[in-house]
Tab-separated table of C-alpha atoms in Angstrom:
chain	number	residue	atom	x	y	z
A	1	GLY	CA	-65.340	-84.249	6.657
A	2	ALA	CA	-64.472	-84.886	10.096
A	3	GLY	CA	-63.756	-82.045	12.579
A	4	VAL	CA	-61.570	-81.716	15.242
A	5	SER	CA	-61.815	-84.548	17.669
A	6	GLN	CA	-60.567	-84.600	21.467
A	7	SER	CA	-60.419	-87.771	23.953
A	8	PRO	CA	-61.292	-87.898	26.605
A	9	ARG	CA	-64.286	-85.664	26.665
A	10	TYR	CA	-64.315	-85.621	30.288
A	11	LYS	CA	-61.369	-86.822	33.100
A	12	VAL	CA	-61.040	-86.799	36.764
A	13	ALA	CA	-58.051	-87.175	38.418
A	14	LYS	CA	-56.764	-87.135	41.832
A	15	ARG	CA	-53.967	-84.576	42.871
A	16	GLY	CA	-50.963	-85.693	41.959
A	17	GLN	CA	-51.721	-88.045	39.317
A	18	ASP	CA	-50.647	-87.444	35.739
A	19	VAL	CA	-52.809	-87.091	32.850
A	20	ALA	CA	-52.629	-87.584	28.772
A	21	LEU	CA	-55.162	-85.436	26.706
A	22	ARG	CA	-55.255	-86.242	23.157
A	23	CYS	CA	-56.294	-84.218	20.196
A	24	ASP	CA	-57.049	-85.516	16.322
A	25	PRO	CA	-56.999	-82.511	14.193
A	26	ILE	CA	-58.804	-82.259	10.755
A	27	SER	CA	-56.506	-84.322	8.231
A	28	GLY	CA	-53.976	-82.443	6.618
A	29	HIS	CA	-53.999	-79.363	9.050
A	30	VAL	CA	-50.699	-78.323	9.174
A	31	SER	CA	-51.010	-75.575	12.577
A	32	LEU	CA	-52.415	-76.937	15.850
A	33	PHE	CA	-52.882	-75.166	19.169
A	34	TRP	CA	-53.911	-76.198	22.537
A	35	TYR	CA	-55.491	-73.629	24.623
A	36	GLN	CA	-56.617	-73.764	28.523
A	37	GLN	CA	-60.272	-72.214	29.585
A	38	ALA	CA	-60.783	-71.957	33.386
A	39	LEU	CA	-64.760	-71.958	34.413
A	40	GLY	CA	-65.993	-68.366	33.326
A	41	GLN	CA	-63.399	-67.138	31.486
A	42	GLY	CA	-62.059	-67.083	27.869
A	43	PRO	CA	-59.718	-69.537	26.634
A	44	GLU	CA	-55.617	-68.978	26.937
A	45	PHE	CA	-53.056	-69.955	24.621
A	46	LEU	CA	-50.762	-72.935	26.103
A	47	THR	CA	-48.527	-74.112	22.794
A	48	TYR	CA	-48.650	-73.933	19.221
A	49	PHE	CA	-47.299	-76.705	15.988
A	50	GLN	CA	-46.656	-76.535	12.714
A	51	ASN	CA	-46.250	-79.886	11.596
A	52	GLU	CA	-44.278	-81.591	14.198
A	53	ALA	CA	-42.513	-78.631	14.993
A	54	GLN	CA	-43.531	-77.226	18.500
A	55	LEU	CA	-42.810	-73.393	17.671
A	56	ASP	CA	-44.302	-71.711	20.584
A	57	LYS	CA	-44.757	-72.812	24.094
A	58	SER	CA	-44.476	-69.834	26.200
A	59	GLY	CA	-48.129	-70.492	27.342
A	60	LEU	CA	-47.555	-73.545	29.285
A	61	PRO	CA	-47.961	-72.569	32.995
A	62	SER	CA	-45.074	-74.920	34.260
A	63	ASP	CA	-43.249	-77.498	33.502
A	64	ARG	CA	-45.547	-80.006	34.697
A	65	PHE	CA	-47.402	-79.150	31.394
A	66	PHE	CA	-45.848	-81.045	28.268
A	67	ALA	CA	-46.889	-81.338	24.489
A	68	GLU	CA	-46.135	-83.176	21.470
A	69	ARG	CA	-46.916	-83.801	18.030
A	70	PRO	CA	-44.463	-86.500	16.934
A	71	GLU	CA	-45.636	-87.143	13.376
A	72	GLY	CA	-47.423	-83.855	12.472
A	73	SER	CA	-50.902	-84.799	13.387
A	74	VAL	CA	-52.213	-86.162	16.376
A	75	SER	CA	-50.958	-84.353	19.544
A	76	THR	CA	-51.020	-85.162	22.979
A	77	LEU	CA	-50.906	-82.885	25.933
A	78	LYS	CA	-49.503	-84.002	29.294
A	79	ILE	CA	-50.199	-82.961	32.847
A	80	GLN	CA	-47.798	-84.188	35.360
A	81	ARG	CA	-48.416	-84.219	39.330
A	82	THR	CA	-51.609	-82.535	38.690
A	83	GLN	CA	-53.098	-79.904	40.846
A	84	GLN	CA	-56.782	-78.534	41.628
A	85	GLU	CA	-55.763	-75.307	39.622
A	86	ASP	CA	-55.085	-77.455	36.475
A	87	SER	CA	-58.842	-77.994	36.432
A	88	ALA	CA	-60.166	-76.672	33.385
A	89	VAL	CA	-61.457	-76.975	29.832
A	90	TYR	CA	-58.424	-78.034	27.429
A	91	LEU	CA	-59.165	-77.209	23.873
A	92	CYS	CA	-57.494	-78.002	20.673
A	93	ALA	CA	-57.988	-76.256	17.428
A	94	SER	CA	-56.245	-76.976	14.065
A	95	SER	CA	-55.839	-74.523	11.024
A	96	ARG	CA	-54.958	-75.289	7.291
A	97	ARG	CA	-51.660	-73.773	7.147
A	98	THR	CA	-49.881	-71.218	9.053
A	99	SER	CA	-51.383	-69.563	12.065
A	100	SER	CA	-53.012	-66.976	9.885
A	101	TYR	CA	-55.673	-69.348	8.982
A	102	GLU	CA	-59.230	-69.689	10.459
A	103	GLN	CA	-58.935	-71.919	13.486
A	104	TYR	CA	-61.403	-75.048	13.870
A	105	PHE	CA	-61.844	-76.152	17.482
A	106	GLY	CA	-62.401	-79.474	19.085
A	107	PRO	CA	-65.103	-80.296	21.870
A	108	GLY	CA	-62.527	-79.858	24.519
A	109	THR	CA	-61.463	-82.167	27.351
A	110	ARG	CA	-63.141	-81.162	30.874
A	111	LEU	CA	-60.565	-81.967	33.606
A	112	THR	CA	-61.237	-81.842	37.194
A	113	VAL	CA	-58.580	-82.855	39.647
A	114	THR	CA	-59.956	-83.647	42.925
B	1	LYS	CA	-56.246	-54.450	31.845
B	2	ASN	CA	-56.754	-57.240	29.349
B	3	GLU	CA	-55.528	-56.911	25.936
B	4	VAL	CA	-59.066	-57.733	24.394
B	5	GLU	CA	-62.226	-56.679	26.214
B	6	GLN	CA	-65.917	-57.108	25.857
B	7	SER	CA	-68.969	-55.737	26.465
B	8	PRO	CA	-71.560	-56.351	27.973
B	9	GLN	CA	-70.589	-59.593	29.806
B	10	ASN	CA	-73.813	-60.350	30.129
B	11	LEU	CA	-76.795	-59.838	27.924
B	12	THR	CA	-80.482	-60.842	27.868
B	13	ALA	CA	-82.915	-60.135	24.948
B	14	GLN	CA	-86.321	-61.085	23.688
B	15	GLU	CA	-86.840	-63.090	20.624
B	16	GLY	CA	-86.585	-60.457	17.571
B	17	GLU	CA	-84.506	-58.058	19.219
B	18	PHE	CA	-81.517	-56.728	17.430
B	19	ILE	CA	-78.395	-57.311	19.462
B	20	THR	CA	-74.638	-56.110	19.649
B	21	ILE	CA	-71.684	-57.404	21.177
B	22	ASN	CA	-68.773	-55.392	21.405
B	23	CYS	CA	-64.799	-55.541	21.468
B	24	SER	CA	-62.008	-53.537	22.163
B	25	TYR	CA	-58.444	-53.985	21.544
B	26	SER	CA	-54.838	-52.660	22.801
B	27	VAL	CA	-52.441	-54.743	20.235
B	28	GLY	CA	-51.519	-54.513	16.758
B	29	ILE	CA	-53.482	-57.513	15.011
B	30	SER	CA	-53.668	-59.085	11.922
B	31	ALA	CA	-57.193	-60.504	12.220
B	32	LEU	CA	-59.856	-60.800	14.636
B	33	HIS	CA	-62.045	-63.662	14.969
B	34	TRP	CA	-65.809	-63.807	16.696
B	35	LEU	CA	-66.785	-67.547	18.262
B	36	GLN	CA	-69.827	-69.042	19.583
B	37	GLN	CA	-69.595	-71.402	22.410
B	38	HIS	CA	-72.594	-73.499	23.251
B	39	PRO	CA	-72.960	-74.895	26.570
B	40	GLY	CA	-70.563	-78.131	26.911
B	41	GLY	CA	-67.551	-76.518	25.129
B	42	GLY	CA	-67.836	-76.852	21.600
B	43	ILE	CA	-66.607	-73.702	20.033
B	44	VAL	CA	-67.537	-72.587	16.364
B	45	SER	CA	-65.696	-69.948	14.220
B	46	LEU	CA	-68.339	-67.346	13.140
B	47	PHE	CA	-66.115	-64.847	11.337
B	48	MET	CA	-62.440	-64.195	10.748
B	49	LEU	CA	-62.141	-60.703	9.838
B	50	SER	CA	-59.301	-57.984	8.961
B	51	SER	CA	-61.245	-54.879	7.921
B	52	GLY	CA	-64.734	-53.619	6.884
B	53	LYS	CA	-67.206	-55.834	7.533
B	54	LYS	CA	-68.448	-59.161	6.830
B	55	LYS	CA	-72.515	-60.848	6.807
B	56	HIS	CA	-73.532	-64.812	7.313
B	57	GLY	CA	-77.147	-65.056	7.380
B	58	ARG	CA	-78.246	-63.174	10.546
B	59	LEU	CA	-74.991	-62.133	11.878
B	60	ILE	CA	-72.508	-59.038	11.167
B	61	ALA	CA	-69.311	-58.514	12.362
B	62	THR	CA	-67.450	-55.106	11.637
B	63	ILE	CA	-64.195	-53.872	12.391
B	64	ASN	CA	-62.543	-50.658	12.545
B	65	ILE	CA	-58.905	-50.889	12.755
B	66	GLN	CA	-57.769	-47.342	13.861
B	67	GLU	CA	-60.096	-47.499	16.553
B	68	LYS	CA	-59.401	-50.912	17.747
B	69	HIS	CA	-62.850	-52.256	17.791
B	70	SER	CA	-65.307	-54.541	16.434
B	71	SER	CA	-68.755	-55.587	16.889
B	72	LEU	CA	-70.689	-58.438	16.452
B	73	HIS	CA	-74.529	-58.089	15.355
B	74	ILE	CA	-77.461	-60.156	15.428
B	75	THR	CA	-80.588	-59.627	13.500
B	76	ALA	CA	-84.159	-60.725	14.426
B	77	SER	CA	-82.410	-62.800	17.628
B	78	HIS	CA	-83.689	-66.322	18.186
B	79	PRO	CA	-83.522	-68.294	21.469
B	80	ARG	CA	-80.960	-70.797	19.619
B	81	ASP	CA	-78.610	-67.952	19.319
B	82	SER	CA	-78.286	-68.082	23.169
B	83	ALA	CA	-74.329	-68.837	23.544
B	84	VAL	CA	-71.373	-67.138	24.619
B	85	TYR	CA	-69.885	-64.737	22.319
B	86	ILE	CA	-65.920	-64.764	22.136
B	87	CYS	CA	-64.019	-62.067	20.487
B	88	ALA	CA	-60.232	-63.393	19.976
B	89	VAL	CA	-57.295	-61.513	17.857
B	90	LYS	CA	-54.474	-62.474	16.240
B	91	GLU	CA	-51.407	-60.126	16.922
B	92	THR	CA	-49.142	-59.124	14.333
B	93	SER	CA	-46.543	-60.865	15.487
B	94	GLY	CA	-46.601	-64.269	17.070
B	95	SER	CA	-48.906	-66.980	16.521
B	96	ARG	CA	-51.461	-67.069	19.457
B	97	LEU	CA	-55.055	-66.030	19.751
B	98	THR	CA	-55.502	-63.904	22.838
B	99	PHE	CA	-59.445	-64.180	23.851
B	100	GLY	CA	-61.872	-61.705	25.453
B	101	GLU	CA	-63.613	-63.358	28.140
B	102	GLY	CA	-67.121	-63.712	26.150
B	103	THR	CA	-70.300	-62.328	26.536
B	104	GLN	CA	-73.140	-64.657	27.899
B	105	LEU	CA	-76.570	-64.033	25.469
B	106	THR	CA	-79.751	-65.342	26.680
B	107	VAL	CA	-82.630	-64.855	24.167
B	108	ASN	CA	-85.774	-65.533	25.739
B	109	PRO	CA	-88.917	-66.470	23.679
């Protein structure tokens, strides 16, 4: 079946622009995670949804970052007033049930802020 | 000190060699994941384990909960195994995965 998909795959934004990154999880997967991966580093947790509820947003680096999953399937990560330090790969992952299950990762969105 | 540390950071091997990548962690965990990341960003989950040993093809993962240590072994390595291998732990409390910085493996023909 289809895996986790993300769009766009690449995004170039000028500093100060707002961006929206989309994640389509595997159908029926309850949990959805967003991670940020800087160049040469391991991913870092941003936020976690169980269905439409955002249960953990402690990893969001500032109030410019906002995530939603209004119907419990597709999720959007929005970054307002982008800064150069926001340049990274943003990874989405989903898991079948709770966060204790294996996570399936999307291909990521590479964001470059110029 | 990172909660999850991997060694080595970089590893170059000749085709056919036996490879070991190590992961140590400092927190209580409910599960440990080994992930493979190819250029371009795509991450594939190789193993999720909470005790003992798992094997899949030429890959073997072991974990020692008491010593807070896990190893990923690749037998008869092949150039297509070249990738970044990442260890990640799920802490006993909370929902997040905490990742190591990855091990860049290059297998030369």
